[in-house]
Coordinates of C-alpha atoms and ligand atoms in Angstrom, one line a residue:
M28 CA 45.4 44.7 -56.1
P29 CA 49.4 44.6 -55.4
N30 CA 50.5 41.6 -54.3
I31 CA 49.0 39.1 -57.2
P32 CA 50.6 38.1 -60.7
Y33 CA 49.3 39.2 -63.5
K34 CA 48.3 35.3 -64.0
I35 CA 47.8 33.1 -61.6
Y36 CA 49.0 29.4 -62.7
L37 CA 48.4 26.7 -59.8
D38 CA 50.6 23.8 -59.4
E39 CA 49.9 20.8 -61.4
S40 CA 49.0 19.0 -58.1
E41 CA 46.4 21.8 -57.5
I42 CA 44.0 20.5 -59.8
P43 CA 41.0 19.2 -58.3
S44 CA 40.7 15.9 -57.7
S45 CA 37.1 15.7 -58.1
W46 CA 34.7 17.2 -60.0
Y47 CA 31.5 19.1 -57.7
N48 CA 27.9 18.2 -57.8
V49 CA 26.1 21.7 -57.1
R50 CA 23.1 19.7 -56.9
A51 CA 23.7 17.8 -53.7
D52 CA 23.4 21.6 -52.2
M53 CA 20.3 22.3 -54.3
K54 CA 17.0 22.0 -51.7
T55 CA 14.7 22.3 -55.2
K56 CA 16.5 19.8 -57.4
P57 CA 16.6 20.1 -60.7
A58 CA 13.5 18.5 -63.0
P59 CA 14.6 14.4 -63.8
L60 CA 14.6 13.2 -67.5
I61 CA 11.7 12.2 -68.8
H62 CA 10.3 9.6 -70.8
P63 CA 8.6 11.6 -73.9
A64 CA 6.1 8.9 -74.5
T65 CA 5.1 7.2 -70.3
L66 CA 6.4 11.2 -69.2
K67 CA 8.3 9.0 -66.0
P68 CA 11.4 10.6 -65.2
M69 CA 13.9 8.3 -66.8
T70 CA 15.3 5.8 -65.1
F71 CA 19.6 3.5 -65.9
E72 CA 17.9 1.0 -67.7
D73 CA 16.1 3.7 -69.6
M74 CA 18.8 5.6 -70.7
R75 CA 21.7 2.1 -71.2
P76 CA 20.4 1.9 -75.0
I77 CA 22.1 5.5 -75.8
F78 CA 24.5 6.9 -72.7
C79 CA 27.2 5.3 -71.3
D80 CA 26.4 3.2 -68.3
E81 CA 28.6 4.8 -65.4
L82 CA 27.8 8.7 -67.2
I83 CA 23.2 7.7 -66.1
K84 CA 24.9 7.2 -62.6
Q85 CA 26.5 10.6 -62.9
E86 CA 23.5 11.8 -64.9
L87 CA 21.3 10.7 -61.8
D88 CA 23.6 11.4 -58.9
N89 CA 21.5 14.3 -57.1
D90 CA 23.1 13.6 -53.8
T91 CA 26.7 12.9 -54.3
A92 CA 29.2 16.5 -53.8
Y93 CA 31.9 15.7 -54.8
I94 CA 32.6 12.8 -57.1
K95 CA 36.4 11.4 -57.4
I96 CA 37.4 11.9 -61.3
P97 CA 39.7 9.0 -62.2
D98 CA 43.6 9.5 -62.4
E99 CA 43.6 8.4 -66.4
I100 CA 41.2 11.6 -66.8
L101 CA 43.4 13.4 -64.2
N102 CA 46.6 12.5 -66.6
F103 CA 44.8 13.9 -69.7
Y104 CA 44.2 17.1 -67.5
K105 CA 48.0 18.0 -66.6
M106 CA 48.4 18.2 -70.8
Y107 CA 46.8 21.5 -70.2
R108 CA 45.9 22.0 -66.7
P109 CA 45.2 23.4 -64.7
S110 CA 44.0 27.4 -66.3
P111 CA 45.1 30.2 -66.4
L112 CA 43.2 32.7 -64.1
T113 CA 44.3 36.1 -65.1
H114 CA 43.7 39.8 -63.7
A115 CA 43.1 42.0 -66.9
V116 CA 44.8 45.6 -65.3
F117 CA 45.6 45.9 -69.0
L118 CA 41.3 45.6 -69.5
E119 CA 40.8 47.6 -66.3
E120 CA 43.5 50.6 -67.7
L121 CA 41.8 50.7 -70.6
L122 CA 38.3 51.6 -68.5
D123 CA 39.9 52.9 -66.1
T124 CA 37.3 51.3 -64.1
P125 CA 37.9 51.1 -60.1
A126 CA 36.6 47.5 -60.3
H127 CA 38.7 44.4 -60.9
I128 CA 38.6 42.5 -62.9
F129 CA 39.8 38.7 -63.6
Y130 CA 38.5 36.0 -66.5
K131 CA 39.5 32.4 -66.6
F132 CA 40.8 31.0 -69.4
E133 CA 40.2 27.7 -71.2
G134 CA 41.4 28.5 -74.6
N135 CA 45.1 26.6 -74.4
N136 CA 43.7 23.4 -76.1
T137 CA 43.5 22.9 -80.1
S138 CA 39.6 22.2 -79.1
G139 CA 40.2 26.2 -78.3
S140 CA 37.9 25.6 -75.7
H141 CA 36.7 24.7 -71.9
K142 CA 34.7 21.1 -73.6
L143 CA 37.4 19.2 -73.5
N144 CA 36.9 19.2 -70.0
S145 CA 33.8 17.2 -70.1
A146 CA 35.2 15.0 -73.5
I147 CA 38.5 13.5 -72.5
A148 CA 36.3 12.4 -69.4
Q149 CA 33.1 11.3 -71.3
A150 CA 35.9 9.2 -73.6
Y151 CA 37.4 7.3 -70.9
Y152 CA 33.9 6.4 -69.4
A153 CA 32.8 5.2 -73.0
K154 CA 35.9 3.1 -73.2
K155 CA 35.9 2.1 -69.9
Q156 CA 32.5 0.3 -70.4
G157 CA 34.6 -1.7 -73.9
L158 CA 32.2 0.0 -76.7
K159 CA 33.8 0.6 -79.9
G160 CA 32.8 4.1 -80.9
V161 CA 30.7 7.0 -79.6
T162 CA 28.7 9.5 -82.1
T163 CA 27.6 13.6 -81.3
E164 CA 27.0 16.3 -82.8
T165 CA 28.7 19.4 -83.0
G166 CA 27.9 23.4 -83.7
A167 CA 30.4 25.6 -84.2
G168 CA 33.2 22.6 -84.0
Q169 CA 34.3 23.4 -80.8
W170 CA 32.8 20.1 -79.0
G171 CA 33.6 17.7 -82.1
T172 CA 37.5 18.7 -81.9
A173 CA 37.4 17.5 -78.5
L174 CA 35.6 14.9 -78.8
A175 CA 38.2 13.6 -81.7
M176 CA 40.9 14.3 -79.8
S177 CA 39.7 12.6 -76.4
C178 CA 38.7 9.1 -78.4
S179 CA 42.2 9.5 -80.4
F180 CA 43.8 9.4 -76.7
F181 CA 41.7 6.4 -75.6
K182 CA 41.4 4.7 -79.3
L183 CA 37.8 5.3 -79.6
D184 CA 35.9 5.9 -82.9
C185 CA 33.7 8.7 -83.6
K186 CA 31.5 9.8 -85.7
V187 CA 30.7 13.3 -85.7
F188 CA 27.3 15.4 -86.6
M189 CA 28.0 18.8 -87.5
V190 CA 25.2 21.1 -88.2
K191 CA 25.3 22.3 -92.1
V192 CA 26.3 26.2 -92.3
S193 CA 30.1 25.4 -90.1
Y194 CA 31.0 22.8 -91.6
E195 CA 30.3 25.1 -94.8
Q196 CA 32.1 28.0 -92.5
K197 CA 34.5 26.5 -90.9
P198 CA 36.3 23.4 -93.2
F199 CA 39.6 23.8 -90.9
R200 CA 37.4 22.7 -88.1
R201 CA 36.3 19.9 -90.2
E202 CA 39.4 18.9 -90.9
V203 CA 41.0 19.2 -87.5
M204 CA 38.4 16.7 -86.0
R205 CA 39.2 14.4 -89.1
T206 CA 42.6 15.4 -88.0
Y207 CA 41.9 13.0 -84.6
G208 CA 40.9 10.4 -86.5
A209 CA 37.3 11.6 -86.4
S210 CA 34.6 11.1 -89.5
V211 CA 32.8 14.3 -90.3
T212 CA 28.9 14.9 -91.7
P213 CA 27.1 17.0 -92.3
S214 CA 24.0 17.8 -91.1
P215 CA 21.2 17.1 -91.9
S216 CA 22.3 13.9 -94.0
M217 CA 21.2 11.6 -95.5
E218 CA 21.8 9.4 -93.3
T219 CA 19.6 8.6 -90.9
K220 CA 15.7 8.3 -90.8
T221 CA 15.7 11.9 -88.6
G222 CA 18.4 13.6 -91.9
R223 CA 15.8 12.3 -94.6
A224 CA 12.5 14.0 -92.5
I225 CA 14.2 17.8 -91.7
N226 CA 16.2 17.9 -95.3
E227 CA 12.0 16.7 -96.7
A228 CA 10.9 18.6 -94.6
H229 CA 12.5 22.3 -95.2
P230 CA 14.8 21.7 -98.7
G231 CA 18.3 23.5 -98.3
T232 CA 18.3 23.7 -94.6
T233 CA 21.7 24.5 -92.9
G234 CA 20.8 22.6 -89.8
S235 CA 20.4 23.4 -86.4
L236 CA 22.1 21.8 -83.6
G237 CA 19.2 20.4 -82.1
C238 CA 18.8 18.3 -85.6
A239 CA 22.2 17.5 -85.6
I240 CA 21.5 16.0 -82.1
S241 CA 18.9 13.7 -83.4
E242 CA 20.7 12.3 -86.1
A243 CA 23.4 10.7 -83.4
V244 CA 21.4 9.6 -80.9
E245 CA 19.4 7.8 -84.4
V246 CA 23.2 6.2 -85.0
A247 CA 24.3 5.5 -81.6
A248 CA 20.4 3.9 -80.6
S249 CA 21.4 1.0 -84.0
T250 CA 24.9 0.4 -83.9
E251 CA 26.4 -2.2 -82.0
G252 CA 28.9 -1.4 -79.4
Y253 CA 28.3 2.9 -79.6
R254 CA 27.0 5.9 -77.3
Y255 CA 26.0 8.9 -77.9
V256 CA 27.8 11.5 -76.0
L257 CA 26.7 15.0 -75.7
G258 CA 28.7 18.6 -74.8
S259 CA 26.2 20.5 -72.8
V260 CA 23.5 20.8 -71.3
L261 CA 23.5 18.1 -69.2
N262 CA 23.8 17.2 -65.7
Q263 CA 27.1 15.2 -66.2
V264 CA 28.3 18.0 -68.2
L265 CA 28.4 21.0 -65.5
L266 CA 29.5 17.8 -63.1
H267 CA 32.6 17.4 -65.3
Q268 CA 33.4 21.2 -66.2
S269 CA 33.1 21.7 -62.4
I270 CA 36.9 21.7 -62.7
I271 CA 36.4 25.5 -63.9
G272 CA 35.0 26.3 -61.2
L273 CA 37.2 24.9 -58.3
E274 CA 40.9 26.2 -59.8
T275 CA 38.8 29.3 -59.9
Q276 CA 37.8 29.4 -56.5
A277 CA 41.2 27.8 -55.6
A278 CA 43.3 30.3 -56.6
C279 CA 40.8 33.2 -55.0
R280 CA 41.6 32.0 -51.8
K281 CA 45.2 31.6 -52.3
Y282 CA 45.4 35.0 -53.2
N283 CA 42.6 36.5 -50.6
I284 CA 39.8 37.5 -53.8
K285 CA 36.8 38.2 -52.9
P286 CA 34.6 37.7 -56.0
D287 CA 31.6 39.9 -56.1
I288 CA 30.4 39.3 -59.6
I289 CA 30.7 36.2 -62.0
I290 CA 29.6 36.3 -65.4
G291 CA 30.0 33.5 -68.4
C292 CA 28.1 32.5 -71.9
A293 CA 25.1 30.8 -72.3
G294 CA 24.6 28.0 -74.8
G295 CA 23.7 24.8 -73.4
G296 CA 25.6 26.4 -69.9
S297 CA 28.1 24.0 -69.5
N298 CA 30.6 26.5 -68.7
L299 CA 28.9 28.8 -66.6
G300 CA 27.2 25.7 -64.3
G301 CA 31.2 24.7 -64.2
L302 CA 32.0 28.8 -63.5
I303 CA 29.5 28.9 -60.9
S304 CA 28.7 25.7 -58.7
P305 CA 30.9 25.9 -56.2
F306 CA 30.9 29.5 -56.1
M307 CA 26.8 28.2 -56.3
G308 CA 27.5 26.1 -53.2
E309 CA 29.1 28.9 -51.0
K310 CA 26.0 30.8 -51.2
L311 CA 23.3 27.6 -51.2
R312 CA 24.9 26.9 -48.7
G313 CA 25.0 30.7 -46.9
E314 CA 28.4 31.0 -46.4
A315 CA 28.5 33.2 -49.2
D316 CA 27.3 36.1 -51.8
Y317 CA 27.8 36.4 -55.2
K318 CA 25.9 37.7 -57.8
F319 CA 26.5 35.2 -60.6
I320 CA 25.5 36.1 -64.6
A321 CA 24.6 34.3 -67.6
V322 CA 25.3 36.2 -71.0
E323 CA 22.9 35.1 -73.6
P324 CA 22.3 36.1 -77.3
A325 CA 19.6 38.4 -78.3
S326 CA 19.1 36.0 -81.1
C327 CA 18.5 33.2 -79.4
P328 CA 16.9 34.5 -76.1
S329 CA 16.3 31.1 -73.7
F330 CA 16.7 32.5 -71.0
T331 CA 15.9 36.3 -70.9
R332 CA 12.8 35.6 -73.4
G333 CA 12.6 31.3 -73.1
K334 CA 9.3 29.5 -71.2
F335 CA 10.0 27.3 -68.3
A336 CA 8.8 24.1 -69.8
Y337 CA 9.4 20.5 -70.7
D338 CA 10.3 20.4 -73.8
F339 CA 12.6 18.0 -76.5
C340 CA 16.3 18.4 -76.2
D341 CA 16.0 17.7 -80.0
T342 CA 14.3 18.4 -83.5
G343 CA 13.4 15.2 -84.3
K344 CA 12.2 14.5 -80.4
V345 CA 14.4 11.3 -80.8
C346 CA 15.7 12.4 -77.0
P347 CA 14.2 12.3 -73.6
M348 CA 12.5 15.5 -72.3
A349 CA 14.3 17.7 -70.1
K350 CA 12.7 20.4 -68.0
M351 CA 14.0 24.1 -68.4
Y352 CA 13.9 27.7 -70.0
T353 CA 13.5 26.9 -73.7
L354 CA 12.7 28.8 -77.1
G355 CA 11.7 25.7 -78.2
H356 CA 12.9 22.7 -80.2
D357 CA 11.4 23.9 -83.0
F358 CA 13.2 26.9 -83.2
I359 CA 15.9 28.0 -85.7
P360 CA 18.1 30.6 -84.7
S361 CA 19.2 33.3 -87.4
A362 CA 22.5 33.2 -88.5
N363 CA 24.6 34.5 -85.6
H364 CA 28.3 34.4 -85.2
A365 CA 29.0 32.6 -81.8
G366 CA 26.9 29.1 -82.9
G367 CA 28.7 27.0 -79.8
L368 CA 25.2 29.8 -78.0
R369 CA 22.4 29.0 -80.9
Y370 CA 20.9 25.8 -78.6
H371 CA 17.4 26.2 -78.4
G372 CA 16.8 25.0 -74.6
M373 CA 19.1 25.5 -72.0
S374 CA 20.8 23.0 -69.1
S375 CA 17.9 21.9 -66.2
I376 CA 20.7 22.8 -63.2
L377 CA 21.2 26.7 -64.0
S378 CA 17.4 26.3 -65.5
E379 CA 16.1 25.8 -61.8
L380 CA 18.4 28.2 -60.1
Y381 CA 18.0 31.2 -62.4
H382 CA 13.5 30.1 -61.9
E383 CA 14.9 30.0 -58.4
G384 CA 16.6 34.2 -58.4
L385 CA 19.7 32.6 -57.7
M386 CA 21.0 33.6 -60.5
E387 CA 20.3 36.3 -63.9
A388 CA 20.4 36.5 -67.4
R389 CA 21.2 38.7 -69.6
S390 CA 20.9 39.0 -73.2
V391 CA 23.3 41.4 -76.0
E392 CA 23.4 42.3 -79.1
Q393 CA 26.4 41.0 -81.6
T394 CA 28.1 43.8 -82.8
S395 CA 28.1 44.5 -79.4
V396 CA 29.4 41.7 -78.1
F397 CA 32.3 41.8 -81.8
E398 CA 33.4 45.8 -80.1
A399 CA 34.0 44.0 -77.0
A400 CA 36.3 41.5 -78.1
E401 CA 38.2 44.2 -80.2
M402 CA 39.2 45.9 -76.8
F403 CA 39.7 42.7 -75.3
A404 CA 41.9 41.5 -78.2
R405 CA 43.5 44.6 -78.8
V406 CA 44.7 44.6 -74.7
E407 CA 44.7 41.5 -72.8
G408 CA 46.6 39.6 -76.9
I409 CA 43.9 36.7 -76.6
L410 CA 41.4 36.2 -79.6
P411 CA 38.0 36.2 -78.0
A412 CA 35.3 33.3 -79.1
P413 CA 32.3 34.7 -80.2
E414 CA 30.4 32.8 -77.9
S415 CA 33.2 34.3 -75.2
S416 CA 32.9 38.1 -76.1
H417 CA 29.6 37.6 -74.6
A418 CA 31.1 37.1 -71.8
I419 CA 33.6 40.0 -72.2
R420 CA 31.3 42.8 -73.6
V421 CA 29.1 42.0 -69.3
A422 CA 32.0 42.5 -67.6
I423 CA 32.8 45.4 -69.5
D424 CA 29.7 46.3 -68.5
E425 CA 29.9 46.2 -65.4
A426 CA 33.3 47.5 -64.6
L427 CA 32.0 50.6 -66.5
K428 CA 29.1 50.5 -64.0
C429 CA 31.4 51.0 -60.8
K430 CA 32.9 53.4 -62.9
E431 CA 30.4 55.3 -62.8
T432 CA 30.0 53.9 -58.6
G433 CA 33.1 54.6 -58.1
E434 CA 32.3 51.0 -56.4
E435 CA 35.6 48.7 -56.5
K436 CA 34.3 45.8 -57.1
T437 CA 35.7 42.4 -58.2
I438 CA 34.5 40.5 -61.2
I439 CA 35.5 36.9 -62.7
F440 CA 34.6 35.9 -66.3
G441 CA 34.9 32.9 -68.0
L442 CA 37.1 32.8 -71.0
T443 CA 36.3 29.9 -72.4
G444 CA 38.0 29.6 -76.0
T445 CA 39.9 31.2 -78.2
G446 CA 38.1 32.3 -82.3
Y447 CA 40.9 31.3 -84.7
F448 CA 38.1 29.9 -86.6
D449 CA 36.2 32.7 -86.6
M450 CA 37.7 34.9 -89.0
T451 CA 34.8 35.2 -91.1
A452 CA 33.0 36.9 -87.8
Y453 CA 35.5 38.9 -87.8
E454 CA 35.6 39.9 -91.1
K455 CA 32.4 40.3 -91.0
Y456 CA 33.1 42.4 -88.3
N457 CA 35.5 45.0 -89.4
N458 CA 33.7 45.1 -92.7
H459 CA 31.1 46.7 -91.2
E460 CA 28.4 44.4 -92.5
M461 CA 27.1 42.5 -89.1
T462 CA 23.8 42.8 -88.0
D463 CA 21.8 42.5 -84.9
Y464 CA 18.9 40.2 -85.0
I465 CA 16.4 40.5 -82.1
P466 CA 13.7 37.8 -83.1
T467 CA 10.3 39.3 -82.9
D468 CA 7.6 38.2 -80.2
E469 CA 6.3 36.6 -83.4
D470 CA 9.2 34.4 -84.7
L471 CA 9.0 33.7 -80.9
A472 CA 5.9 32.0 -80.7
K473 CA 6.0 29.5 -83.8
G474 CA 8.6 27.6 -81.0
F475 CA 6.6 28.4 -78.0
A476 CA 3.9 26.1 -80.3
G477 CA 5.7 23.4 -80.0
I478 CA 6.5 22.8 -76.9
P479 CA 4.4 19.9 -75.5
N480 CA 2.1 20.6 -72.9
V481 CA 3.4 18.9 -69.8
N482 CA 2.7 19.4 -66.1
L483 CA 4.7 17.9 -64.1
Ligands
PLP28 C1 30.4 25.8 -76.5 C2 30.7 26.7 -75.9 C3 30.1 27.8 -75.4 C4 28.8 27.1 -75.1 O1 28.1 25.9 -74.5 P1 28.2 25.8 -73.3 O2 27.7 24.8 -72.4 O3 27.1 26.7 -72.8 O4 29.4 26.3 -72.5 C5 30.8 28.8 -74.4 N1 32.2 29.0 -75.2 C6 32.7 28.3 -76.2 C7 34.1 28.9 -76.6 C8 31.6 26.7 -76.7 O5 33.1 26.3 -77.5

C-alpha cells in the first residue's frame, strides 16, 4: 500500500457534522427498553425523571439516519479530533503477514479512551436543559473521567459512583476525576438504599457496574435538577460514538482503503457500535460487505455464551429492562483486568445485529490479550488499555490466518485507549502472575437464573 501515510489525519474541517444512526437502516429494529412493572415500552414521559429530554429523543429515534452534531460539541471535538487512523506497518512487519492492518486510535485525550465522544454530548444536553448536575457510575474509570471533564467544561456538577475494587486499585483515576471537580464515591456505598441493601446482602463485596448503576440512578431520581447518564450500552451512546466510524470511513475513502474485517472490543458495545455503524449501514443497504468481529473477555462472555433476553440493566433493578445478550444482572465476573469489559449485558442494537448473523463474536483469555498488548506496544509505541488489547488480539489472530492462506486482507481495529492506569495488570503479566478464569456452565447458570421470564 504505497501511497498511504503511516498516520492518516483528516483535517479539522473533515470531522463529520452529523452522527449516524444505524437503526435507521435496520429492518428489524432493536427491541425497545421496557418498563419493569408494566412490561410496556418505555415512553418519553416514563424516562423523563431519569434521563435528559434530548437524549431520550435520541434513544427512541429508530428512523432518523443523520442527526446534526451541535456546534458546541463539534468545537469540543476539535480539541482531540479527528483521531488518527494508523497503518500498523511495524506490527505487519513483526507478524510477517500479507494482511494490511489499520487501527483507529481514540486514546489521545485525558480520559484515555473513546468515552469522551459521548460524555461531552450528554453533558451538553444536560446543560441545555438547565440541569444542575448529573450522576453516573464508572468501572475502570475512563467514563467517569470523560464525564468529569465534560461537566467541568459545561459547568455542571458531576457525581460518580466508582466500583469499589477500581476505587481502591486505581486511586490516581479517582484523583483525575476530582481534579476536574467531580465527587467520587466507592460503590456499593452507604449513601443509597440500593447500596446499603447490597452491602448488607454481600458484606465485603467489591462491587460491580450493575450495582454502581443502581446507586447513580437512585441519586439522580431523588435529587432535584439531576439526571443520570450512562457511558455505554444505550442507543444514544452508540449514536455519539458513530463519530469514530464516520471518520474511519472518510479516511478509508480518501485513501481508497477497502476493509475486509473490522474488529472492536465489546464491553457494553459503544466503541464497537460506533466504529462499525457506518460500515454496517453499507452492509444493510447492500452496498458493500464486511466481516465484523466483537471481542469480549472469556471471563465475561455476554455474546458468546449469554442469552438473548429481556433483563435488567442493573443489579438493583431500578433501571428499565433491555433485550440484549446477557449473563444475568446478578452475574459478577471474576477479577479481570479489563474493567471496562465487565458488564453483564450488551447494547440492544449490537445484540439484534449479532442475533441476525450480521456480526460475529469471539472471546479471548486475558494472558493472550496481554501477550498481544506487549507485542503491539513494543512495535507500535502505544501502551494499549487492556480493553483495547482484546481487539489487538483478534486483529493479530486474523493477520496470522492471512499469513497461512496468503490472503491480503485489510483489517481495521478500534484501539480505544491507553493503559497507563492499568499498570497493576501489566505488573501481574510481567511477573507471570496473571491467571485466566473462565466461568463454568454452572457459574453461568447462576446468573441466568436471575433473568426475568419476559417473552415479548
Ligand atoms: C469503556 C471502555 C471500553 C468498553 O466499552 P464499550 O462501551 O464496549 O466500548 C473499551 N475500551 C476502553 C478503553 C474503555 O474505556
